[in-house]
């Protein structure tokens, strides 16, 4: 099945709004009809199996373009609206894109490659003048779900962006699993602060289209007051964020922890480890709100595991177990299952695992072996089968030959009340090979000398001597990317 038909198959006739923002309200029937018109236009103009770039903030423009591209049998390539010109040129060239959808607000900021361009004005003309092709409107029961639906580019830590190829089956499978464990229904309304070019944000679009729920955009998380206000203004039942979102809400906002959210049923967190101190703070402040800790990768469409809210207290720090339809294992260097408590690499299998990296068979071969996705994450399993991440393989620091996980040190430093964020990294050292550097963000300005002493005292109490940072650097703000995920300097 084409992912479009899956996502809107049960909701296309609903008499309700999907987007609730006062300036961009749109109902399900208009999304369905508009997307079919765009798909009909694309079928006539570009045919099928073409790569089509989409550059837009979260908006109705994005939704219509995204769904129309997928329904037409073409491949959507959504990219960061704040993309650097060099990266846009690279992605457009690599994918040989013949068409680019770009929102009006971004046209002047970027030099769009010399290809067909659809902006908001031309999209409006398509919606007014194009008739829906009867073949496009029908559900093709012979459609190959293994066909490529989208390419999501991940920046990675170094080198050129990697294009993760996701099929129609990948989208349908992961969406279905997420709906199951979150218990989503047509009554759910989620506030979306995550961009749709990012797999976590895109999963919110997929799940709420499928169940007939609704979304509220907030593209300016920096204004914490508006984020908090929207939760109640639109009676949101759900909220999704990466670690930095919760860190800022819990330690930067003056009102979040004293606010009441009578409609908020659950929140989800993924996109990196949220340290235990923040999880404990949230569930203590809002015990009636279900907190879902989740783990995933773009290479797995979005989601791989979750920790049920009722296990947070006894399994704090765990990413839980595999979501429905996904198998997780932790293996050693010989690809054998590790014993309980032993550290190995987390590998996964399921219908949500990507087809591979676009135009990069070698990296694909290194990442997918015998149908298993090798995540690059080191983990251990407890006696009850719950998984705990230890570190990324590439993040392990070796101090004088001793292996150190940054997460362990970050957890200790974040327990200091004045600290809002901490990033541990290894830096070159003549004597030890690597020395430990702590990059720290404080909740407000403090005397750095006294705070440094307080942090080192805490580290001395909780850590072995070789794990104590030799270098402590203070920064004013969290260093995050457009998706809100932490970026190491």
XYZ file of C-alpha atoms in Angstrom:
489
model
C 0.000 0.000 0.000
C 1.096 3.544 -0.717
C 1.800 5.239 2.639
C -0.587 8.049 1.686
C -3.505 5.616 1.468
C -2.524 4.121 4.818
C -2.167 7.480 6.591
C -5.461 8.927 5.338
C -7.413 5.749 4.723
C -9.403 6.021 7.959
C -9.462 9.790 8.419
C -9.947 11.421 5.007
C -13.686 11.955 5.518
C -13.564 13.211 9.108
C -15.488 16.415 9.711
C -12.819 18.059 11.863
C -9.644 20.097 11.633
C -6.285 18.385 11.501
C -4.239 21.567 12.016
C -5.715 23.708 14.778
C -3.538 26.841 14.629
C -5.786 29.869 14.307
C -3.893 31.144 11.240
C -3.579 27.794 9.469
C -6.601 25.668 10.244
C -7.213 22.911 7.733
C -9.583 19.946 7.807
C -8.919 16.335 6.794
C -10.995 16.490 3.618
C -9.070 19.511 2.354
C -5.764 17.783 3.084
C -6.930 14.686 1.234
C -8.264 16.536 -1.794
C -5.365 18.993 -1.952
C -2.761 16.244 -1.745
C -4.466 14.320 -4.552
C -4.415 17.439 -6.761
C -0.695 17.881 -6.128
C -0.107 14.181 -6.815
C -2.076 14.449 -10.071
C -0.016 17.475 -11.110
C 3.265 15.720 -10.318
C 2.288 12.587 -12.194
C 1.697 14.652 -15.324
C 4.736 16.932 -14.980
C 7.515 14.704 -13.587
C 6.134 11.155 -13.740
C 7.185 8.740 -10.991
C 10.250 7.752 -8.960
C 11.768 11.227 -9.098
C 13.445 12.785 -6.041
C 11.641 15.986 -5.042
C 13.158 18.293 -2.408
C 10.863 19.968 0.135
C 12.038 23.021 2.090
C 9.541 24.413 4.582
C 8.870 24.975 8.238
C 6.014 22.971 9.744
C 2.953 24.252 7.921
C -0.014 23.273 5.793
C 2.246 23.890 2.785
C 4.638 21.205 4.049
C 1.837 18.696 4.746
C 0.201 19.054 1.333
C 3.493 18.911 -0.549
C 4.794 15.950 1.456
C 1.647 13.865 1.056
C 1.218 14.817 -2.592
C 4.775 13.777 -3.450
C 4.419 10.408 -1.731
C 1.000 9.694 -3.271
C 2.289 10.477 -6.757
C 4.824 7.640 -6.553
C 7.729 10.051 -6.262
C 10.262 10.359 -3.448
C 10.086 13.226 -0.955
C 13.364 14.701 0.302
C 12.484 17.065 3.185
C 15.404 19.206 4.353
C 16.101 21.644 7.153
C 14.695 25.121 6.335
C 17.914 26.523 7.828
C 20.067 24.378 5.535
C 23.410 25.785 4.438
C 23.644 26.596 0.744
C 26.473 24.093 0.235
C 24.431 21.275 1.759
C 21.353 22.159 -0.299
C 23.442 22.114 -3.468
C 24.954 18.776 -2.416
C 21.596 17.116 -1.661
C 19.873 18.478 -4.770
C 22.810 17.337 -6.898
C 23.159 13.913 -5.276
C 19.457 13.118 -5.655
C 19.283 14.708 -9.141
C 16.135 16.479 -8.027
C 14.111 17.880 -10.894
C 11.735 19.836 -8.677
C 11.856 21.692 -5.363
C 8.965 22.765 -3.158
C 9.972 25.830 -1.132
C 7.865 28.033 1.133
C 7.716 31.758 0.362
C 9.596 32.803 3.510
C 12.676 30.821 2.479
C 12.995 31.799 -1.170
C 15.147 34.851 -0.504
C 17.377 33.097 2.038
C 18.492 30.368 -0.363
C 19.724 30.210 -3.907
C 17.412 27.537 -5.254
C 19.022 25.250 -7.856
C 17.913 25.770 -11.447
C 15.048 23.273 -11.447
C 11.258 23.499 -11.405
C 10.128 25.341 -8.292
C 6.794 25.193 -6.472
C 6.214 27.953 -3.941
C 3.063 28.797 -2.008
C 1.634 30.860 -4.855
C 2.111 28.155 -7.472
C 0.833 25.511 -5.049
C -2.318 27.586 -4.566
C -2.762 27.688 -8.348
C -2.438 23.898 -8.504
C -5.119 23.521 -5.841
C -7.460 25.854 -7.757
C -6.915 24.614 -11.298
C -5.813 20.958 -11.320
C -8.361 18.155 -11.500
C -7.791 14.942 -9.593
C -6.606 12.094 -11.787
C -8.949 9.126 -11.292
C -6.039 6.684 -11.311
C -4.243 8.713 -8.635
C -7.388 8.871 -6.499
C -7.849 5.109 -6.516
C -6.075 2.790 -4.118
C -3.616 0.677 -6.079
C -3.786 -2.755 -4.442
C -0.769 -3.838 -6.496
C 1.402 -0.973 -5.249
C 4.797 -2.231 -4.079
C 5.219 -1.099 -0.502
C 8.978 -1.629 -0.738
C 9.211 1.298 -3.129
C 11.127 4.296 -1.860
C 8.874 6.932 -0.249
C 11.349 9.433 1.198
C 14.976 10.198 1.879
C 15.808 11.831 5.208
C 19.275 13.336 5.385
C 21.170 13.096 8.659
C 24.094 15.393 9.261
C 26.181 12.945 11.285
C 29.156 14.131 13.312
C 31.522 14.529 10.371
C 31.503 14.420 6.591
C 28.722 14.868 4.070
C 25.058 14.296 5.005
C 23.838 10.701 4.679
C 20.528 10.016 2.968
C 18.402 7.474 4.824
C 16.088 5.703 2.366
C 12.674 4.850 3.806
C 9.998 2.816 2.056
C 6.214 2.970 2.233
C 6.273 -0.177 4.382
C 8.796 1.448 6.745
C 6.409 4.371 7.339
C 3.282 2.237 7.753
C 4.949 -0.271 10.069
C 6.535 2.280 12.415
C 3.396 4.411 12.506
C 1.250 1.440 13.456
C 3.615 0.441 16.275
C 3.759 3.936 17.764
C -0.031 4.252 17.735
C -0.312 0.950 19.593
C 1.947 1.689 22.527
C 0.893 5.330 22.933
C -2.773 4.388 22.681
C -3.514 7.229 20.257
C -7.106 7.928 19.151
C -9.063 10.499 17.192
C -9.368 12.526 20.414
C -5.629 13.161 20.654
C -4.126 16.590 19.990
C -0.340 16.964 20.017
C 1.672 20.163 20.254
C 4.443 19.903 17.651
C 7.703 21.720 18.381
C 9.786 19.193 16.429
C 10.382 19.941 12.724
C 8.904 17.614 10.143
C 12.218 17.215 8.285
C 13.357 15.274 11.383
C 12.090 11.680 11.753
C 10.738 12.228 15.303
C 8.690 15.221 14.172
C 7.537 13.429 11.037
C 6.274 10.526 13.159
C 3.877 12.942 14.881
C 2.429 13.894 11.507
C 2.090 10.245 10.487
C 0.445 8.970 13.668
C -2.096 11.752 14.033
C -3.126 11.581 10.389
C -3.666 7.848 10.748
C -5.841 7.999 13.890
C -7.677 11.178 12.904
C -6.172 13.266 15.695
C -5.001 16.866 15.436
C -1.756 18.843 15.599
C -0.772 22.295 16.809
C 2.399 23.850 15.380
C 4.776 25.875 17.520
C 7.861 26.669 15.450
C 9.417 28.977 18.071
C 10.390 26.878 21.070
C 12.698 29.661 22.203
C 9.560 31.433 23.456
C 8.805 29.045 26.291
C 5.737 30.990 27.383
C 3.972 30.399 24.069
C 4.754 26.682 24.200
C 3.255 26.427 27.674
C 0.233 28.558 26.742
C -0.524 26.480 23.624
C -0.775 23.270 25.647
C -3.828 24.653 27.404
C -5.137 26.968 24.688
C -5.598 24.031 22.293
C -6.312 21.431 25.017
C -3.373 19.320 23.898
C -3.360 15.720 25.079
C 0.241 15.081 24.000
C 3.644 16.746 23.763
C 6.858 15.418 22.232
C 10.352 16.709 22.837
C 14.067 15.996 22.768
C 16.206 16.362 25.929
C 16.907 20.075 25.469
C 13.181 20.845 25.413
C 12.629 19.280 28.823
C 15.822 20.746 30.250
C 14.732 24.258 29.260
C 11.155 23.817 30.443
C 12.212 22.429 33.814
C 15.121 24.759 34.543
C 14.681 27.900 32.424
C 10.934 28.506 32.496
C 9.572 30.543 35.385
C 6.071 29.084 35.104
C 6.208 25.554 33.662
C 6.511 23.647 36.933
C 3.749 25.671 38.582
C 1.338 25.378 35.655
C -1.600 22.973 35.410
C -2.308 21.019 32.226
C -5.703 19.359 32.682
C -5.865 17.991 29.108
C -2.286 16.704 28.878
C -2.440 12.897 28.979
C 1.128 12.018 28.035
C 4.518 13.336 26.908
C 7.213 11.546 24.937
C 10.973 12.007 24.896
C 13.515 10.761 22.361
C 16.363 12.196 20.316
C 19.095 11.435 22.854
C 19.366 10.588 26.537
C 17.461 12.773 28.964
C 19.395 12.336 32.176
C 17.668 10.791 35.164
C 17.622 13.975 37.223
C 15.299 15.642 34.693
C 13.046 12.596 34.368
C 12.660 12.407 38.145
C 11.945 16.130 38.302
C 9.205 15.883 35.658
C 7.396 12.843 37.040
C 7.547 14.262 40.565
C 6.107 17.584 39.379
C 3.472 16.040 37.086
C 2.690 12.553 38.469
C -0.637 12.407 36.593
C 1.015 12.834 33.152
C 2.354 9.663 31.508
C 6.030 10.057 30.582
C 7.195 7.818 27.710
C 10.968 7.455 27.382
C 11.718 6.362 23.821
C 14.689 5.457 21.669
C 15.036 5.465 17.921
C 17.091 6.310 14.876
C 16.377 7.848 11.500
C 17.631 4.550 10.058
C 14.664 2.861 11.762
C 12.100 5.382 10.425
C 11.696 6.857 13.909
C 11.106 4.533 16.832
C 12.761 1.355 18.154
C 11.938 1.040 21.855
C 10.003 2.623 24.707
C 9.860 2.444 28.474
C 6.276 2.208 29.778
C 5.472 5.088 32.156
C 4.628 2.676 34.970
C 8.208 1.318 34.876
C 10.010 4.659 35.127
C 10.613 4.399 38.858
C 12.020 0.859 38.942
C 13.752 1.000 35.533
C 14.979 4.609 35.578
C 17.624 5.170 32.901
C 16.372 2.361 30.643
C 15.152 2.788 27.065
C 12.763 -0.089 27.741
C 12.109 -2.859 25.238
C 11.352 -3.057 21.535
C 8.153 -1.528 20.193
C 5.572 -3.861 18.595
C 7.046 -5.619 15.557
C 10.670 -4.783 16.380
C 13.347 -7.117 17.788
C 16.310 -5.735 19.761
C 19.443 -7.643 20.768
C 22.758 -6.717 22.382
C 25.712 -8.596 20.924
C 29.475 -8.767 21.404
C 32.165 -8.464 18.739
C 31.501 -12.069 17.694
C 27.787 -11.274 17.161
C 26.800 -13.471 20.108
C 24.226 -12.384 22.677
C 25.854 -10.845 25.733
C 25.156 -11.984 29.271
C 22.948 -9.846 31.514
C 24.883 -6.778 32.561
C 27.569 -7.217 29.885
C 28.080 -4.351 27.417
C 27.731 -4.907 23.679
C 26.327 -3.250 20.550
C 22.581 -2.845 20.159
C 21.267 -4.330 16.905
C 17.673 -4.314 15.661
C 15.396 -5.917 13.093
C 11.898 -5.019 11.872
C 9.863 -3.667 8.977
C 10.820 -0.167 10.066
C 14.531 -0.608 9.221
C 15.652 1.527 6.283
C 16.414 0.267 2.795
C 19.910 1.745 3.135
C 21.867 4.956 2.600
C 21.240 6.676 -0.710
C 24.027 6.156 -3.229
C 26.277 4.736 -0.483
C 26.372 0.919 -0.690
C 29.552 0.599 1.369
C 28.180 2.381 4.443
C 24.899 0.508 4.006
C 26.807 -2.791 4.036
C 28.607 -1.762 7.240
C 25.341 -0.762 8.935
C 22.887 -3.475 7.837
C 24.164 -7.040 8.152
C 21.974 -10.074 7.501
C 18.880 -7.901 7.903
C 20.016 -6.452 11.254
C 20.599 -2.720 11.740
C 23.775 -2.118 13.745
C 22.968 1.027 15.703
C 26.461 1.951 16.875
C 25.073 2.261 20.414
C 26.648 0.338 23.276
C 24.133 -1.094 25.707
C 23.497 -3.667 28.420
C 20.433 -5.737 29.320
C 19.168 -6.379 32.852
C 17.659 -9.574 34.230
C 14.158 -8.486 33.147
C 15.144 -7.771 29.544
C 15.180 -3.974 29.870
C 17.887 -2.237 27.842
C 20.202 0.511 29.110
C 22.340 2.580 26.739
C 25.937 3.061 27.846
C 27.387 5.245 25.087
C 27.852 5.647 21.387
C 30.774 3.530 20.183
C 32.500 6.662 18.918
C 31.871 8.596 22.149
C 33.829 6.310 24.474
C 36.777 8.235 25.945
C 40.020 6.432 26.785
C 41.862 8.066 29.671
C 45.231 6.413 30.257
C 43.826 3.246 28.651
C 40.690 3.243 30.834
C 37.325 3.385 29.027
C 35.023 6.187 30.183
C 31.375 6.737 29.207
C 30.462 10.447 28.936
C 26.889 9.754 30.102
C 28.036 8.636 33.559
C 29.899 11.902 34.186
C 27.131 14.043 32.696
C 24.609 12.428 35.050
C 26.681 13.418 38.104
C 27.271 17.017 37.018
C 23.602 17.494 36.097
C 22.653 16.630 39.670
C 24.111 20.010 40.676
C 20.991 22.236 40.830
C 22.562 25.208 39.046
C 23.471 23.133 35.961
C 20.982 22.995 33.086
C 23.166 21.051 30.636
C 26.485 19.230 30.509
C 28.353 17.707 27.587
C 31.416 15.564 28.210
C 33.999 15.035 25.503
C 37.541 13.743 25.167
C 40.312 16.128 24.101
C 43.879 15.281 23.164
C 46.318 14.924 26.053
C 50.066 14.214 25.738
C 50.206 12.108 28.896
C 46.834 10.319 29.074
C 45.948 10.116 25.378
C 42.640 11.817 26.114
C 41.592 14.201 28.866
C 38.006 14.799 29.944
C 36.435 18.150 29.152
C 33.070 19.279 30.542
C 31.061 21.887 28.644
C 28.498 23.260 31.086
C 25.474 25.537 30.763
C 24.126 27.149 33.940
C 20.492 28.031 34.577
C 21.531 31.671 35.182
C 24.800 33.579 35.759
C 26.736 32.420 38.819
C 30.243 32.993 40.131
C 32.179 30.520 38.013
C 34.892 29.902 40.588
C 32.480 28.778 43.297
C 30.357 26.739 40.874
C 33.481 25.050 39.519
C 34.456 24.054 43.052
C 30.942 22.758 43.739
C 30.967 20.665 40.548
C 34.394 19.188 41.257
C 33.362 18.372 44.830
C 30.303 16.497 43.507
C 32.451 14.626 40.994
C 34.944 13.664 43.695
C 32.122 12.259 45.819
C 30.579 10.186 43.021
C 33.280 9.319 40.492
C 36.623 7.576 40.323
C 39.580 9.937 40.092
C 40.261 9.222 36.408
C 36.649 10.181 35.506
C 36.826 13.684 36.998
C 36.995 16.380 34.269
C 40.380 18.032 33.886
C 38.828 20.910 31.937
C 35.587 22.747 32.775
C 34.212 25.283 30.338
C 31.065 27.350 30.821
C 28.746 28.392 27.962
C 25.762 30.735 28.014
C 23.379 28.648 25.891
C 22.693 25.074 24.886
C 24.315 24.183 21.588
C 21.487 22.500 19.681
C 20.569 22.008 16.042
C 17.310 22.878 14.295
C 15.652 19.745 15.706
C 16.603 20.727 19.252
C 19.169 17.919 19.517
C 22.465 18.612 21.270
C 25.457 19.390 19.034
C 28.952 18.839 20.352
C 31.357 21.692 19.786
